Amino acid sequence: MVRLVTHNLLACHVKGCTTNNFPLAFQDVQIELQEAEFNPEFVKNLIPRLEWGALADAAKQVGDTSLPPEEPDMMDDDLLQKLHHVLLEIHVIEGAMVCPNCKHVYPISNGIPNMLLAEHEIG
Amino acid sequence: MIPTPDLSHLTQTDFVHVYEPAEDTFLLLDALEQEADELKKHPPLICLEIGSGSGCVSAFLGTILGPSVAIHLSTDINQHASSCTLATGRQNKIIIDPVTCSLAQPLLTRLTRSVDILLFNPPYVPTDTEEASIAQGGGGIAGAWAGGASGMEITDRFLKDVDGLLSDRGKLYLVALKQNDVSGICSRMLTEFNLQSKIVIQRRAGREHLFIIRFSRPNRCS
């Protein structure tokens, strides 16, 4: 499933596409919400692994504006809840992700991103 | 005793396209079970399985760790395998996030030194190079076993990425066959990347002598 946590970890890997190849932009997405158990400690531990700006922006692209555009200095429980929802409960089911640099389109179908490249695109 | 993941939702038709768990899979499960206490003592945050196939191994790791403590990412070049992995996660109440791709390609940039548990049951059967490369390109079930020269062509490609992916406390569990030259793999990983190795478990299964090798950074685990 393309949860936003997964989206935050994927970059374009077309041969030679090495700058401005993250974050991929969502295109024509359908989303589904699926409740997940809230573990504040887990969400807190994930923060250092995230690109906050990319996450807040991805959330906005799928219609969720609950995160501040920049990582706040203080994390209260309310914000952790919001982060939990954005990261782990929003599932992109259909659509595509587009590289901001080379414009390569990675389709998402049945909740699975297809990041395969053709032979000549592999680095 | 940790139960083997429930795969009753998968059909024989699925196993025409996707590798059905066999002795090599079960040996990897046994290795993880043997390490369960250690894994739970220092719970991993990010787990990544390469070539997840049915999703059996990631679901098993998720069951060991418990819900909502780790991210379980998986990759496979076979789209059917990605679907099976997703479904196996659901069936076993473990959320697995599958990505259809070769090895860890689209994740390498963002997961630099971030993966706590890396799992790979590679296509390890020695075949000729062409057979392995057609199998990988085709994205079908042959990609699950055809390993090229010494059964190591796909594994060797991945081993170059391991140092970049593993976190400070990260561990790779790799399935290997005796013919893959287990001690050679271990000494190469030590000289090239300073990654130490340990054979967690080994077993003869029919004609195959299988090993589970664990790689980690020095002085991180026993």
CSV table of C-alpha atoms in Angstrom, one decimal:
chain,number,residue,atom,x,y,z
A,1,MET,CA,0.0,0.0,0.0
A,2,VAL,CA,1.3,3.4,-0.7
A,3,ARG,CA,0.9,4.9,2.7
A,4,LEU,CA,2.5,8.3,3.1
A,5,VAL,CA,5.3,6.8,5.1
A,6,THR,CA,6.2,4.7,2.1
A,7,HIS,CA,5.9,7.6,-0.3
A,8,ASN,CA,8.3,9.5,2.0
A,9,LEU,CA,10.9,6.8,1.4
A,10,LEU,CA,10.7,6.4,-2.4
A,11,ALA,CA,12.8,8.4,-4.9
A,12,CYS,CA,13.1,8.3,-8.6
A,13,HIS,CA,15.8,5.9,-9.7
A,14,VAL,CA,15.9,6.4,-13.5
A,15,LYS,CA,19.5,6.3,-14.8
A,16,GLY,CA,21.1,9.7,-14.3
A,17,CYS,CA,18.2,11.1,-12.4
A,18,THR,CA,20.0,12.0,-9.2
A,19,THR,CA,19.0,15.5,-8.2
A,20,ASN,CA,15.6,16.8,-7.4
A,21,ASN,CA,14.3,13.2,-7.7
A,22,PHE,CA,12.4,13.3,-4.4
A,23,PRO,CA,9.6,13.7,-3.4
A,24,LEU,CA,7.5,12.2,-6.1
A,25,ALA,CA,4.3,14.1,-6.9
A,26,PHE,CA,1.0,12.4,-6.6
A,27,GLN,CA,-1.2,12.4,-9.7
A,28,ASP,CA,-4.9,11.4,-10.0
A,29,VAL,CA,-5.0,9.6,-6.7
A,30,GLN,CA,-7.8,7.7,-5.0
A,31,ILE,CA,-7.3,7.3,-1.3
A,32,GLU,CA,-8.7,5.0,1.3
A,33,LEU,CA,-8.6,5.5,5.1
A,34,GLN,CA,-7.8,2.5,7.2
A,35,GLU,CA,-7.6,2.8,11.0
A,36,ALA,CA,-4.3,1.7,12.5
A,37,GLU,CA,-3.4,1.2,16.2
A,38,PHE,CA,-1.8,4.4,17.6
A,39,ASN,CA,1.5,3.8,19.2
A,40,PRO,CA,2.9,7.3,20.1
A,41,GLU,CA,6.4,6.0,20.8
A,42,PHE,CA,6.6,4.3,17.3
A,43,VAL,CA,5.4,7.5,15.6
A,44,LYS,CA,7.9,9.6,17.6
A,45,ASN,CA,10.8,7.2,16.6
A,46,LEU,CA,9.9,7.5,12.9
A,47,ILE,CA,10.3,11.3,12.9
A,48,PRO,CA,14.1,11.4,12.4
A,49,ARG,CA,13.7,9.1,9.4
A,50,LEU,CA,11.2,11.4,7.7
A,51,GLU,CA,11.5,14.4,5.4
A,52,TRP,CA,9.0,16.5,7.1
A,53,GLY,CA,8.4,19.0,4.4
A,54,ALA,CA,7.8,16.3,1.8
A,55,LEU,CA,5.4,14.6,4.1
A,56,ALA,CA,3.4,17.7,4.9
A,57,ASP,CA,3.2,18.5,1.2
A,58,ALA,CA,2.2,14.9,0.2
A,59,ALA,CA,-0.5,15.0,2.8
A,60,LYS,CA,-1.8,18.3,1.3
A,61,GLN,CA,-1.8,16.7,-2.1
A,62,VAL,CA,-4.2,14.0,-0.9
A,63,GLY,CA,-6.4,16.6,1.0
A,64,ASP,CA,-5.0,16.5,4.5
A,65,THR,CA,-3.7,19.9,5.8
A,66,SER,CA,-3.3,18.9,9.4
A,67,LEU,CA,0.6,19.0,9.5
A,68,PRO,CA,2.6,22.3,9.7
A,69,PRO,CA,4.8,22.8,6.7
A,70,GLU,CA,8.0,22.6,8.8
A,71,GLU,CA,8.9,20.2,11.6
A,72,PRO,CA,7.8,21.8,14.9
A,73,ASP,CA,10.3,22.0,17.8
A,74,MET,CA,7.8,20.5,20.2
A,75,MET,CA,5.7,17.4,19.6
A,76,ASP,CA,2.5,17.2,21.7
A,77,ASP,CA,0.1,14.3,21.7
A,78,ASP,CA,-2.3,16.0,19.4
A,79,LEU,CA,0.4,16.5,16.8
A,80,LEU,CA,1.6,12.9,17.2
A,81,GLN,CA,-2.0,11.7,16.5
A,82,LYS,CA,-2.2,13.8,13.4
A,83,LEU,CA,1.2,12.5,12.3
A,84,HIS,CA,0.0,8.9,13.0
A,85,HIS,CA,-3.0,9.5,10.8
A,86,VAL,CA,-1.1,11.1,7.9
A,87,LEU,CA,1.7,8.5,7.9
A,88,LEU,CA,-0.1,5.3,8.6
A,89,GLU,CA,-3.8,5.5,7.9
A,90,ILE,CA,-4.0,7.2,4.5
A,91,HIS,CA,-3.6,4.7,1.8
A,92,VAL,CA,-3.2,5.7,-1.8
A,93,ILE,CA,-5.0,2.9,-3.8
A,94,GLU,CA,-4.9,4.2,-7.4
A,95,GLY,CA,-3.1,6.9,-9.3
A,96,ALA,CA,0.6,7.6,-10.0
A,97,MET,CA,3.7,9.3,-8.6
A,98,VAL,CA,5.7,11.5,-10.9
A,99,CYS,CA,9.4,12.5,-10.6
A,100,PRO,CA,9.8,16.3,-10.2
A,101,ASN,CA,13.0,16.1,-12.2
A,102,CYS,CA,12.7,13.7,-15.1
A,103,LYS,CA,8.9,13.4,-15.1
A,104,HIS,CA,9.0,9.6,-15.0
A,105,VAL,CA,5.5,8.3,-14.1
A,106,TYR,CA,5.3,5.4,-11.6
A,107,PRO,CA,1.8,4.0,-11.6
A,108,ILE,CA,-0.1,2.9,-8.4
A,109,SER,CA,-2.6,0.1,-8.9
A,110,ASN,CA,-4.5,-1.8,-6.2
A,111,GLY,CA,-2.5,-0.1,-3.6
A,112,ILE,CA,0.9,-1.2,-5.0
A,113,PRO,CA,3.4,1.2,-6.6
A,114,ASN,CA,5.1,-0.1,-9.7
A,115,MET,CA,8.7,1.3,-9.6
A,116,LEU,CA,10.0,-1.1,-12.2
A,117,LEU,CA,12.1,0.5,-15.0
A,118,ALA,CA,12.7,-0.5,-18.5
A,119,GLU,CA,16.2,-1.9,-19.4
A,120,HIS,CA,17.4,1.4,-20.9
A,121,GLU,CA,16.3,3.4,-17.8
A,122,ILE,CA,18.3,1.4,-15.3
A,123,GLY,CA,21.4,3.0,-13.9
B,1,MET,CA,6.5,-21.4,19.2
B,2,ILE,CA,5.5,-18.7,16.8
B,3,PRO,CA,2.8,-19.9,14.3
B,4,THR,CA,3.7,-20.0,10.6
B,5,PRO,CA,1.8,-17.3,8.8
B,6,ASP,CA,-1.7,-18.2,7.5
B,7,LEU,CA,-1.5,-18.5,3.7
B,8,SER,CA,-4.9,-20.1,3.3
B,9,HIS,CA,-6.0,-17.0,1.2
B,10,LEU,CA,-3.5,-17.9,-1.5
B,11,THR,CA,-4.5,-20.4,-4.2
B,12,GLN,CA,-2.6,-22.8,-6.4
B,13,THR,CA,-3.2,-20.2,-9.2
B,14,ASP,CA,-1.2,-17.7,-7.1
B,15,PHE,CA,1.6,-20.3,-6.8
B,16,VAL,CA,1.8,-20.6,-10.5
B,17,HIS,CA,3.1,-17.1,-10.6
B,18,VAL,CA,4.6,-16.7,-7.1
B,19,TYR,CA,7.2,-18.9,-5.2
B,20,GLU,CA,5.4,-21.1,-2.7
B,21,PRO,CA,7.1,-21.2,0.7
B,22,ALA,CA,9.4,-24.2,0.8
B,23,GLU,CA,12.4,-25.5,2.9
B,24,ASP,CA,14.5,-22.4,2.3
B,25,THR,CA,11.6,-20.1,3.4
B,26,PHE,CA,11.0,-22.3,6.5
B,27,LEU,CA,14.7,-22.2,7.4
B,28,LEU,CA,14.6,-18.4,7.3
B,29,LEU,CA,11.5,-18.5,9.6
B,30,ASP,CA,13.4,-20.8,12.0
B,31,ALA,CA,16.4,-18.5,12.0
B,32,LEU,CA,14.1,-15.5,12.9
B,33,GLU,CA,12.4,-17.5,15.6
B,34,GLN,CA,15.7,-18.4,17.0
B,35,GLU,CA,16.6,-14.7,17.2
B,36,ALA,CA,13.1,-13.6,18.4
B,37,ASP,CA,14.2,-12.6,21.9
B,38,GLU,CA,17.1,-10.5,20.6
B,39,LEU,CA,14.8,-8.9,18.0
B,40,LYS,CA,12.2,-8.0,20.6
B,41,LYS,CA,14.8,-6.7,23.1
B,42,HIS,CA,15.9,-4.0,20.6
B,43,PRO,CA,12.9,-3.6,18.4
B,44,PRO,CA,13.6,-2.6,14.8
B,45,LEU,CA,11.9,0.4,13.4
B,46,ILE,CA,12.3,-0.2,9.7
B,47,CYS,CA,12.3,-3.7,8.2
B,48,LEU,CA,12.8,-4.4,4.5
B,49,GLU,CA,12.4,-7.7,2.7
B,50,ILE,CA,13.8,-8.0,-0.8
B,51,GLY,CA,12.0,-10.5,-3.0
B,52,SER,CA,9.1,-11.0,-0.6
B,53,GLY,CA,7.2,-13.5,-2.8
B,54,SER,CA,4.2,-14.8,-0.9
B,55,GLY,CA,4.9,-12.4,2.0
B,56,CYS,CA,5.3,-15.2,4.4
B,57,VAL,CA,8.6,-14.1,5.9
B,58,SER,CA,7.6,-10.4,6.5
B,59,ALA,CA,4.3,-11.6,8.0
B,60,PHE,CA,6.3,-13.9,10.3
B,61,LEU,CA,8.7,-11.1,11.4
B,62,GLY,CA,5.7,-8.9,12.0
B,63,THR,CA,4.1,-11.5,14.2
B,64,ILE,CA,7.3,-11.8,16.2
B,65,LEU,CA,7.5,-8.0,16.8
B,66,GLY,CA,3.8,-7.4,17.3
B,67,PRO,CA,1.6,-4.7,15.8
B,68,SER,CA,2.4,-1.0,15.4
B,69,VAL,CA,6.1,-1.2,16.3
B,70,ALA,CA,7.8,-1.3,13.0
B,71,ILE,CA,7.4,-0.5,9.3
B,72,HIS,CA,7.5,-3.6,7.1
B,73,LEU,CA,8.5,-2.6,3.6
B,74,SER,CA,8.9,-5.3,0.9
B,75,THR,CA,10.0,-5.4,-2.7
B,76,ASP,CA,9.6,-7.8,-5.5
B,77,ILE,CA,10.1,-7.6,-9.3
B,78,ASN,CA,7.0,-9.8,-9.7
B,79,GLN,CA,3.7,-7.8,-9.5
B,80,HIS,CA,1.8,-11.0,-8.5
B,81,ALA,CA,4.2,-11.3,-5.6
B,82,SER,CA,3.5,-7.8,-4.4
B,83,SER,CA,-0.2,-8.5,-4.4
B,84,CYS,CA,0.3,-11.8,-2.5
B,85,THR,CA,2.5,-10.0,0.0
B,86,LEU,CA,-0.1,-7.3,0.6
B,87,ALA,CA,-2.8,-10.0,1.0
B,88,THR,CA,-0.7,-12.1,3.3
B,89,GLY,CA,0.0,-9.1,5.6
B,90,ARG,CA,-3.8,-8.5,5.8
B,91,GLN,CA,-4.6,-12.1,6.4
B,92,ASN,CA,-2.1,-12.1,9.4
B,93,LYS,CA,-3.0,-8.7,10.7
B,94,ILE,CA,0.5,-7.3,9.8
B,95,ILE,CA,0.6,-4.2,7.7
B,96,ILE,CA,3.2,-4.8,4.9
B,97,ASP,CA,4.0,-2.0,2.4
B,98,PRO,CA,5.0,-3.8,-0.9
B,99,VAL,CA,6.8,-2.0,-3.7
B,100,THR,CA,7.2,-3.6,-7.1
B,101,CYS,CA,10.9,-3.0,-8.1
B,102,SER,CA,14.2,-4.6,-8.5
B,103,LEU,CA,16.1,-5.2,-5.2
B,104,ALA,CA,15.9,-1.9,-3.2
B,105,GLN,CA,16.4,0.5,-6.1
B,106,PRO,CA,13.9,3.3,-5.4
B,107,LEU,CA,14.5,3.1,-1.6
B,108,LEU,CA,18.3,3.4,-1.6
B,109,THR,CA,18.4,7.2,-1.4
B,110,ARG,CA,16.0,7.6,1.4
B,111,LEU,CA,16.8,4.5,3.4
B,112,THR,CA,20.5,5.3,3.7
B,113,ARG,CA,21.8,3.6,6.9
B,114,SER,CA,18.2,3.3,8.1
B,115,VAL,CA,17.2,-0.3,7.8
B,116,ASP,CA,17.2,-2.3,11.0
B,117,ILE,CA,16.2,-5.6,9.6
B,118,LEU,CA,17.0,-6.6,6.1
B,119,LEU,CA,15.8,-9.9,4.7
B,120,PHE,CA,16.7,-11.6,1.4
B,121,ASN,CA,15.9,-15.1,0.2
B,122,PRO,CA,17.5,-14.6,-3.2
B,123,PRO,CA,17.3,-16.6,-6.4
B,124,TYR,CA,20.3,-18.8,-5.4
B,125,VAL,CA,20.1,-21.7,-7.8
B,126,PRO,CA,23.1,-21.8,-10.2
B,127,THR,CA,21.9,-21.3,-13.8
B,128,ASP,CA,23.5,-19.7,-16.8
B,129,THR,CA,23.6,-15.9,-16.9
B,130,GLU,CA,21.1,-15.6,-19.7
B,131,GLU,CA,18.5,-17.6,-17.8
B,132,ALA,CA,18.9,-15.5,-14.7
B,133,SER,CA,18.7,-12.3,-16.6
B,134,ILE,CA,15.6,-13.3,-18.6
B,135,ALA,CA,14.0,-14.5,-15.4
B,136,GLN,CA,14.6,-11.1,-13.7
B,137,GLY,CA,13.4,-9.2,-16.7
B,138,GLY,CA,10.3,-11.3,-17.1
B,139,GLY,CA,9.1,-10.7,-13.5
B,140,GLY,CA,7.7,-14.2,-13.3
B,141,ILE,CA,8.2,-17.1,-11.0
B,142,ALA,CA,11.6,-18.1,-12.5
B,143,GLY,CA,13.0,-14.9,-11.0
B,144,ALA,CA,12.5,-16.5,-7.6
B,145,TRP,CA,15.2,-19.1,-8.2
B,146,ALA,CA,17.4,-18.5,-11.3
B,147,GLY,CA,20.6,-17.1,-9.8
B,148,GLY,CA,23.0,-17.1,-12.7
B,149,ALA,CA,26.7,-18.1,-12.3
B,150,SER,CA,27.3,-19.8,-8.9
B,151,GLY,CA,23.7,-18.8,-8.1
B,152,MET,CA,25.2,-15.5,-7.0
B,153,GLU,CA,24.5,-13.0,-9.8
B,154,ILE,CA,21.4,-11.4,-8.2
B,155,THR,CA,22.8,-11.7,-4.7
B,156,ASP,CA,26.1,-10.1,-5.6
B,157,ARG,CA,24.2,-7.1,-7.1
B,158,PHE,CA,22.3,-6.7,-3.8
B,159,LEU,CA,25.3,-7.2,-1.5
B,160,LYS,CA,26.8,-4.0,-2.9
B,161,ASP,CA,23.9,-2.1,-1.5
B,162,VAL,CA,23.8,-3.7,2.0
B,163,ASP,CA,26.4,-1.4,3.7
B,164,GLY,CA,24.5,1.6,2.5
B,165,LEU,CA,21.1,0.4,3.8
B,166,LEU,CA,21.9,-1.1,7.2
B,167,SER,CA,21.5,1.2,10.2
B,168,ASP,CA,24.2,1.1,12.9
B,169,ARG,CA,22.4,-1.7,14.6
B,170,GLY,CA,21.0,-3.2,11.4
B,171,LYS,CA,21.2,-6.8,10.5
B,172,LEU,CA,20.8,-8.6,7.2
B,173,TYR,CA,19.5,-12.2,7.1
B,174,LEU,CA,20.5,-13.9,3.9
B,175,VAL,CA,19.6,-17.3,2.6
B,176,ALA,CA,22.4,-19.1,0.8
B,177,LEU,CA,23.2,-22.4,-0.7
B,178,LYS,CA,26.4,-24.3,-0.1
B,179,GLN,CA,27.3,-23.9,-3.8
B,180,ASN,CA,27.1,-20.1,-3.4
B,181,ASP,CA,30.3,-20.4,-1.4
B,182,VAL,CA,29.1,-19.3,2.0
B,183,SER,CA,32.6,-18.6,3.5
B,184,GLY,CA,33.6,-16.6,0.4
B,185,ILE,CA,30.5,-14.4,0.7
B,186,CYS,CA,31.3,-13.8,4.4
B,187,SER,CA,34.9,-12.9,3.8
B,188,ARG,CA,34.0,-10.6,0.9
B,189,MET,CA,31.5,-8.7,3.1
B,190,LEU,CA,34.2,-8.4,5.8
B,191,THR,CA,37.0,-7.1,3.5
B,192,GLU,CA,34.8,-4.9,1.3
B,193,PHE,CA,32.4,-3.5,3.8
B,194,ASN,CA,33.6,-4.4,7.3
B,195,LEU,CA,30.4,-6.3,7.9
B,196,GLN,CA,30.7,-9.3,10.2
B,197,SER,CA,28.8,-12.5,9.7
B,198,LYS,CA,27.4,-15.4,11.6
B,199,ILE,CA,25.7,-18.6,10.4
B,200,VAL,CA,22.5,-18.6,12.4
B,201,ILE,CA,21.3,-22.0,11.2
B,202,GLN,CA,22.0,-24.5,8.5
B,203,ARG,CA,20.1,-27.5,7.2
B,204,ARG,CA,20.2,-30.2,4.5
B,205,ALA,CA,16.9,-30.3,2.6
B,206,GLY,CA,16.9,-32.9,-0.1
B,207,ARG,CA,19.7,-31.9,-2.5
B,208,GLU,CA,20.1,-28.5,-1.0
B,209,HIS,CA,22.4,-27.6,1.9
B,210,LEU,CA,21.0,-24.3,3.0
B,211,PHE,CA,22.4,-21.6,5.3
B,212,ILE,CA,21.0,-18.5,6.9
B,213,ILE,CA,23.8,-15.9,7.3
B,214,ARG,CA,23.4,-12.9,9.5
B,215,PHE,CA,25.5,-9.8,8.7
B,216,SER,CA,25.9,-6.8,11.0
B,217,ARG,CA,28.3,-4.0,11.8
B,218,PRO,CA,31.2,-5.0,14.2
B,219,ASN,CA,30.5,-5.2,18.0
B,220,ARG,CA,26.7,-4.7,17.6
B,221,CYS,CA,25.6,-8.2,18.4
B,222,SER,CA,27.0,-11.4,19.6
